PDB file of C-alpha atoms in Angstrom:
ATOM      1  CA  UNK X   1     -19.222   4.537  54.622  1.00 49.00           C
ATOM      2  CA  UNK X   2     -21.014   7.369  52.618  1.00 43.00           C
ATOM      3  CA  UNK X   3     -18.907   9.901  54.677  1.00 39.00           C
ATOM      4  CA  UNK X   4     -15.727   8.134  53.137  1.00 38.00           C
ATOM      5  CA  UNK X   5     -17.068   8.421  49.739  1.00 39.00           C
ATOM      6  CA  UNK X   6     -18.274  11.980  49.577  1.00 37.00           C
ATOM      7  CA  UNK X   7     -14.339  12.503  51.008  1.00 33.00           C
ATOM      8  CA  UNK X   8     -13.045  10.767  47.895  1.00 35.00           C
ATOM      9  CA  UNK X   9     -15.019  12.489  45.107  1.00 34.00           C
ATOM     10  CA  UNK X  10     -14.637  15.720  46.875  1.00 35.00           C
ATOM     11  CA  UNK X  11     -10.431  14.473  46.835  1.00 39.00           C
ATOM     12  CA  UNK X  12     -11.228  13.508  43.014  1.00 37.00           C
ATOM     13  CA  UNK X  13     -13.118  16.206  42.208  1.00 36.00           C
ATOM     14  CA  UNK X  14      -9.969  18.917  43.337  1.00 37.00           C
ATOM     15  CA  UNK X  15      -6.994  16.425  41.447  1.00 41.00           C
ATOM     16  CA  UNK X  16      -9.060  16.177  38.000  1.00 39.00           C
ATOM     17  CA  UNK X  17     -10.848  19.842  37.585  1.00 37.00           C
ATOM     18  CA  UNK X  18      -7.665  22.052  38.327  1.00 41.00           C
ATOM     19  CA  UNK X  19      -7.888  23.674  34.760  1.00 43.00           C
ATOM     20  CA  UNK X  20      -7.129  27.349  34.301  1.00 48.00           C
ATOM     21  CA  UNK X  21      -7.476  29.483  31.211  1.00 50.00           C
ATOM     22  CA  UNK X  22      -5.140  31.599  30.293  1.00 51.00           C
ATOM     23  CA  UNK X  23      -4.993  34.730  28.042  1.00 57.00           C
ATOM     24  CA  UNK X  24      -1.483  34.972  27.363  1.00 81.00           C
ATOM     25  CA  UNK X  25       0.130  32.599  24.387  1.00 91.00           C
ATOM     26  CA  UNK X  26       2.206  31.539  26.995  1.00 95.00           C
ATOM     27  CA  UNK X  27       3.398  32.386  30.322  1.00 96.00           C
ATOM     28  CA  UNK X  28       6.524  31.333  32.245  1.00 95.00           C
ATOM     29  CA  UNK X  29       5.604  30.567  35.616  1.00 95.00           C
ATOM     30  CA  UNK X  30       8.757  29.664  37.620  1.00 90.00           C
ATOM     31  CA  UNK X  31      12.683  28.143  36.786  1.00 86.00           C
ATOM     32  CA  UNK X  32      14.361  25.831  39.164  1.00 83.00           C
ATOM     33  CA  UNK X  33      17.613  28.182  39.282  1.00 76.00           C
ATOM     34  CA  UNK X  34      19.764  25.463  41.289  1.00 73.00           C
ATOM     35  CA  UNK X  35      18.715  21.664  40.410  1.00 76.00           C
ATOM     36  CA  UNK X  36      19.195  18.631  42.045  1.00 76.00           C
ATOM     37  CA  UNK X  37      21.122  16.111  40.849  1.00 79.00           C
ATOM     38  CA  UNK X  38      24.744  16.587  39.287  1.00 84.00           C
ATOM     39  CA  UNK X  39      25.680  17.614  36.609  1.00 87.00           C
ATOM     40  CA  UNK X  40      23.378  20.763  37.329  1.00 85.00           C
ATOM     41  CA  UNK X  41      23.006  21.274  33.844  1.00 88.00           C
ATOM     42  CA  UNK X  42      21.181  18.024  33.137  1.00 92.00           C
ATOM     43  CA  UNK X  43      19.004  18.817  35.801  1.00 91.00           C
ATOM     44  CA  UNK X  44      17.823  22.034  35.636  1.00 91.00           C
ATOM     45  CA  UNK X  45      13.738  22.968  34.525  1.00 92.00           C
ATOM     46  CA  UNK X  46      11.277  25.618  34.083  1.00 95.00           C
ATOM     47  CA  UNK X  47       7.815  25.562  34.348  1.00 96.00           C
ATOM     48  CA  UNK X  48       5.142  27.058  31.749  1.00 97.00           C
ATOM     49  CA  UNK X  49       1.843  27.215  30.514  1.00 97.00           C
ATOM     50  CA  UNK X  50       0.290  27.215  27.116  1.00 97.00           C
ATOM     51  CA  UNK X  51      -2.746  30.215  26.432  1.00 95.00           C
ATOM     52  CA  UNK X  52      -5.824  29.789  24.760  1.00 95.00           C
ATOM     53  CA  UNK X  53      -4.331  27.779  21.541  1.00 94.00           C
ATOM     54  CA  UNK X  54      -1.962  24.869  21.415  1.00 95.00           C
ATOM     55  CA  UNK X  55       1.785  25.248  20.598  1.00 96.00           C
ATOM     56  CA  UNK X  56       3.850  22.348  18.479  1.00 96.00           C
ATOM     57  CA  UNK X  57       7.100  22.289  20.275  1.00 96.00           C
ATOM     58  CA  UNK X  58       8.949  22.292  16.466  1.00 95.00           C
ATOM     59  CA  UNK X  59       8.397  26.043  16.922  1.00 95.00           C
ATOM     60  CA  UNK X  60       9.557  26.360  20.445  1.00 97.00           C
ATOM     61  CA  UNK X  61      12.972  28.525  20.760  1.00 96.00           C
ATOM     62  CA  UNK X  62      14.542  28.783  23.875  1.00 96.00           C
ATOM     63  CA  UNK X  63      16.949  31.707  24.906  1.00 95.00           C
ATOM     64  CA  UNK X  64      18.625  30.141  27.996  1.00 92.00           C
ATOM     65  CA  UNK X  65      20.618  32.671  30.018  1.00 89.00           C
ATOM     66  CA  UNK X  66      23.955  30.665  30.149  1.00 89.00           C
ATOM     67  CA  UNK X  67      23.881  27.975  27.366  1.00 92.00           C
ATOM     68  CA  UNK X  68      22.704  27.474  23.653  1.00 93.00           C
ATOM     69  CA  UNK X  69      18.786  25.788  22.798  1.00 96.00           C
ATOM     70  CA  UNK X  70      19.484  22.160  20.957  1.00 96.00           C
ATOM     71  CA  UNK X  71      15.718  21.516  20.735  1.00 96.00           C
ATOM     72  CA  UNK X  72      13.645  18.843  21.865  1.00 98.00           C
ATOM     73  CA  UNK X  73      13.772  15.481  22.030  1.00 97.00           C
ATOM     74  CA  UNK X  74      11.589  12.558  22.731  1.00 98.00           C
ATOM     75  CA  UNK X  75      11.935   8.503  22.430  1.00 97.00           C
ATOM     76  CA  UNK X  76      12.590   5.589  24.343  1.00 97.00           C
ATOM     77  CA  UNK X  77      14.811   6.876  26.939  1.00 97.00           C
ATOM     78  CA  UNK X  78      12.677  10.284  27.465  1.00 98.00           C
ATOM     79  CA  UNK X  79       9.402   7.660  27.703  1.00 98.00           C
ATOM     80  CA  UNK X  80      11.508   5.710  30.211  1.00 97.00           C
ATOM     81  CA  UNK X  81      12.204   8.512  32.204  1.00 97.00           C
ATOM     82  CA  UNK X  82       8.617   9.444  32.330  1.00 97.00           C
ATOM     83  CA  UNK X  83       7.180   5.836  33.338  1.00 97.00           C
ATOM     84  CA  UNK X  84       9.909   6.330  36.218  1.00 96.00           C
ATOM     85  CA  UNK X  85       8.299   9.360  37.240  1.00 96.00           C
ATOM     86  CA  UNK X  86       4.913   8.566  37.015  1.00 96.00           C
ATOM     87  CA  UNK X  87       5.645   5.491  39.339  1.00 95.00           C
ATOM     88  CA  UNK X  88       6.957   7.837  41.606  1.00 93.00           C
ATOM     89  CA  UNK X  89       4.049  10.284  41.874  1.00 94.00           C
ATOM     90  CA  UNK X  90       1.547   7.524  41.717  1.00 93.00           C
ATOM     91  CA  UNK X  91       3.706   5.985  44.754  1.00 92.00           C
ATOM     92  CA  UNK X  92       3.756   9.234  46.961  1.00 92.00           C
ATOM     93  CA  UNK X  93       0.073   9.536  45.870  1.00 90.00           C
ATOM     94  CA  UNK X  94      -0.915  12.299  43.624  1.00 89.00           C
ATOM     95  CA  UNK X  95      -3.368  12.448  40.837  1.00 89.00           C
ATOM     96  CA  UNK X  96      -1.539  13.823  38.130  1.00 94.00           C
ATOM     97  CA  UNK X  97       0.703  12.276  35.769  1.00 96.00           C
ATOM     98  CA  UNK X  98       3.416  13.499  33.474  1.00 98.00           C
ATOM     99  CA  UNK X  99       2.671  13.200  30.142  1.00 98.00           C
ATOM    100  CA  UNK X 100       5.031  13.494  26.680  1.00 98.00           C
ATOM    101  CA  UNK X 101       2.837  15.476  24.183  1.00 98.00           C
ATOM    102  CA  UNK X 102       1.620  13.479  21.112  1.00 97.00           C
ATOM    103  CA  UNK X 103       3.060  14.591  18.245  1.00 96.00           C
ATOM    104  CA  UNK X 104       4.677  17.307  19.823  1.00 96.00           C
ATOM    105  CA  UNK X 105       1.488  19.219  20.091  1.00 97.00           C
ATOM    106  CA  UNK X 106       0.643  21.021  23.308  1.00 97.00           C
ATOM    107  CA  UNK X 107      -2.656  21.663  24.325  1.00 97.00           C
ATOM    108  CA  UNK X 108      -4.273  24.764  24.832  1.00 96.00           C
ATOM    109  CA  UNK X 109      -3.864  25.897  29.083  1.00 97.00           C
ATOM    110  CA  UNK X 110      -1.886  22.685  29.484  1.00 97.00           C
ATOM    111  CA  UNK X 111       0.962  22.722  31.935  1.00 98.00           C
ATOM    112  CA  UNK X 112       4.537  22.247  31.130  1.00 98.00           C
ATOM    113  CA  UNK X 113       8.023  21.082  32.631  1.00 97.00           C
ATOM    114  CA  UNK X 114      10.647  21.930  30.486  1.00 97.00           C
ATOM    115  CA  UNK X 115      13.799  20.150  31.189  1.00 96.00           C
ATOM    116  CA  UNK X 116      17.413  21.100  30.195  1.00 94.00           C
ATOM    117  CA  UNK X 117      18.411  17.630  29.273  1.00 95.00           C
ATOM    118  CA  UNK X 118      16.992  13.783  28.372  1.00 96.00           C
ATOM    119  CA  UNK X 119      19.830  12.876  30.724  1.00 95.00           C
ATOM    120  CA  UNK X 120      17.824  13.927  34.083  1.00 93.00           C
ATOM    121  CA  UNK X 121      18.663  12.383  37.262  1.00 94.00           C
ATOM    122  CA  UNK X 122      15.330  11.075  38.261  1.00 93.00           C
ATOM    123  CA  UNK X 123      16.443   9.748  41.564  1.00 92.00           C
ATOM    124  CA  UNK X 124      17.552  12.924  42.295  1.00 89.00           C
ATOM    125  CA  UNK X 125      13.900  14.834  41.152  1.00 86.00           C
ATOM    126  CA  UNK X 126      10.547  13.161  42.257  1.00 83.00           C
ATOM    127  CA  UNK X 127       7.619  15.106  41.429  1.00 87.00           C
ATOM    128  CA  UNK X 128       6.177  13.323  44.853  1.00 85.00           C
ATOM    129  CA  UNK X 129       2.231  13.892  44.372  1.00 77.00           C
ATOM    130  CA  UNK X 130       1.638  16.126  41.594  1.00 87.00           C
ATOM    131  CA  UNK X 131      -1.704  17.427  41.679  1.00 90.00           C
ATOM    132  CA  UNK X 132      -2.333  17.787  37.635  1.00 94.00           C
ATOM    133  CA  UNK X 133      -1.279  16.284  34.657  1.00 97.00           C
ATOM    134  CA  UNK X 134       1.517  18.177  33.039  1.00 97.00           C
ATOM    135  CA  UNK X 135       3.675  17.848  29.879  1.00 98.00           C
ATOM    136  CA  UNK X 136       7.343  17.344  30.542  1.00 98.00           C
ATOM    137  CA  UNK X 137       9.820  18.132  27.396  1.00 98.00           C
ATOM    138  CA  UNK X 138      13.299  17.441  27.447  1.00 98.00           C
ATOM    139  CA  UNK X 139      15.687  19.339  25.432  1.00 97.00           C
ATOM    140  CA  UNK X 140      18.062  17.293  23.334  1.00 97.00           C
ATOM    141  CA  UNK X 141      21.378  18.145  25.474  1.00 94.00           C
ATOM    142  CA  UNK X 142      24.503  16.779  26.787  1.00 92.00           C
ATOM    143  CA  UNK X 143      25.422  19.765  28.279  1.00 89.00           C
ATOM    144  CA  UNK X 144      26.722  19.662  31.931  1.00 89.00           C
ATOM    145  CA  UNK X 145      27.155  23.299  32.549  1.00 87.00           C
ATOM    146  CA  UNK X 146      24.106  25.375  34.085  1.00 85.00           C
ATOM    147  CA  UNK X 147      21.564  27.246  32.025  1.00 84.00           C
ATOM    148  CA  UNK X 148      20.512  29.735  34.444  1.00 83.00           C
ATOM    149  CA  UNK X 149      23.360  30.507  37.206  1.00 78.00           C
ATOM    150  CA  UNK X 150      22.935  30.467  40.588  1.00 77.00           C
ATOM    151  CA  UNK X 151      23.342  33.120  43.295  1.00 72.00           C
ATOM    152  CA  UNK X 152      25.409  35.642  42.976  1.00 80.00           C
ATOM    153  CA  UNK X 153      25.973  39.202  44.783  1.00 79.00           C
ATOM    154  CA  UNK X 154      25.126  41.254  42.097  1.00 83.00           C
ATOM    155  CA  UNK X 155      23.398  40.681  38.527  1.00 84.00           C
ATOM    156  CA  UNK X 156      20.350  39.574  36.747  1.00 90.00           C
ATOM    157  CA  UNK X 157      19.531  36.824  34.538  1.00 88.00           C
ATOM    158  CA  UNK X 158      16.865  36.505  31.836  1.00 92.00           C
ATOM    159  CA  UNK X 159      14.787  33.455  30.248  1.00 93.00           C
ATOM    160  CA  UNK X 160      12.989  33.824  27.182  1.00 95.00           C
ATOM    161  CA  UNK X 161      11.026  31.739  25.056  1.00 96.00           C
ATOM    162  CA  UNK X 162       8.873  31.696  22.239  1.00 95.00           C
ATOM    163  CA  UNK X 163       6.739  29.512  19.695  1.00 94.00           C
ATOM    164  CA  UNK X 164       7.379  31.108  16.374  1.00 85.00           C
ATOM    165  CA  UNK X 165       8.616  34.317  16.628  1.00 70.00           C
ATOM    166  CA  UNK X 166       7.525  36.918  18.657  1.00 66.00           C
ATOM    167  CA  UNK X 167       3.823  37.084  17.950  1.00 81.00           C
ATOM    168  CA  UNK X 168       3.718  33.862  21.041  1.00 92.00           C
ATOM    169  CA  UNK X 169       6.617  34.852  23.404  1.00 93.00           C
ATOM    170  CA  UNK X 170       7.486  35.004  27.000  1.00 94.00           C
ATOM    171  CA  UNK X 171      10.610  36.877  29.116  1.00 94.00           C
ATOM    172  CA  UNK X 172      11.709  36.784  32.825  1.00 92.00           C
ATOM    173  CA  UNK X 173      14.268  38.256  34.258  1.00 91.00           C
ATOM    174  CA  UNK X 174      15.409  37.491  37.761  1.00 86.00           C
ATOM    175  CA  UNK X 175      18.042  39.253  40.438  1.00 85.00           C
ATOM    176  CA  UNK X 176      20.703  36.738  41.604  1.00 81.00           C
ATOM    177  CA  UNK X 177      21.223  38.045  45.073  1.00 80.00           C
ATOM    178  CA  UNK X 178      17.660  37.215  45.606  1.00 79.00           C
ATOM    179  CA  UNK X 179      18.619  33.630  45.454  1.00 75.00           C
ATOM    180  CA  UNK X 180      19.426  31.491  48.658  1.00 69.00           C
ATOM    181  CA  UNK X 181      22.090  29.084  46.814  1.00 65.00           C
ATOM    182  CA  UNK X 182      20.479  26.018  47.783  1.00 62.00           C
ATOM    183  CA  UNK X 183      19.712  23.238  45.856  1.00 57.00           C
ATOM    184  CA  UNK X 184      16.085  23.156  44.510  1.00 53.00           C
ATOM    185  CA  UNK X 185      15.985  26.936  44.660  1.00 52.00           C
ATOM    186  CA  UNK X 186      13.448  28.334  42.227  1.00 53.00           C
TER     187      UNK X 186
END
């Protein structure tokens, strides 16, 4: 019916031209503080977005708040995890995909998941129907321990990031007692 189909592009239309600039180099936009999925420190992410020019992830530095950056990695099992992933958000419908950047370049204003470790519990993380397509990057780590800790009475805990130094840089600090200490909490 021509009702359906004017429903569909306008459905089509929303999932393909989500595309913000941005002015900043890039901008942290929120950290999944208590993962899912054991060990927490294999499963913990942040979320990102590249400015106006596009970053090669050789430069990217990471200052976690609780554990040391070991870079990125990506090859079979990182391209694995991703086909898992995608399966799951094309299952539970959405019209984005995750996608591993192409010789490590990241576009300019694309979206990015950065995860803490190439051993990530997909089971335990669907990205159900992701409405964009967005870069994942895992970091090359075994680690088990968390890289942001959790909540806490008192305290504060700070992210930063950069591409190169500080002329392409991004901080955030945030207050643990704001925290609910549940899993998934961002």
């Amino acid at each position: 019916s021509s009702f359906l189909k004017k429903l569909l592009l306008i459905i089509a239309f929303f999932c393909v031209s989500k595309n913000s600039l941005y002015s900043q180099c890039v901008e942290i936009e929120s950290i999944l503080v208590a993962a899912c999925g054991t060990p927490e420190g294999q499963n913990e992410m942040f979320r990102f977005r590249v400015g106006p020019v596009a970053q090669n992830t050789s430069n990217l530095v990471i200052n976690w708040p609780s554990q040391t950056w070991e870079g990125v990695i990506q090859n079979a099992t990182t391209t694995a995890k991703v086909a898992t992933l995608n399966a799951d958000i094309l299952a539970a419908g959405g019209c984005g995909l995750l996608l591993q950047p192409i010789g490590g370049v990241l576009p300019a204003n694309a979206p990015v998941i950065v995860v803490t470790s190439y051993l990530f519990d997909t089971a335990a993380n669907s990205f159900g129907a992701l409405n964009e397509d967005t870069y994942i990057l895992f970091q090359n780590s075994t680690t088990t321990g968390g890289h942001f800790g959790n909540y806490q009475p008192t305290g504060t805990r700070t992210l930063s990031m950069n591409f190169g130094g500080n002329s392409c840089s991004d901080t955030v600090t945030y207050t643990r007692n704001l925290l609910s200490d549940a899993p998934g909490d961002t």
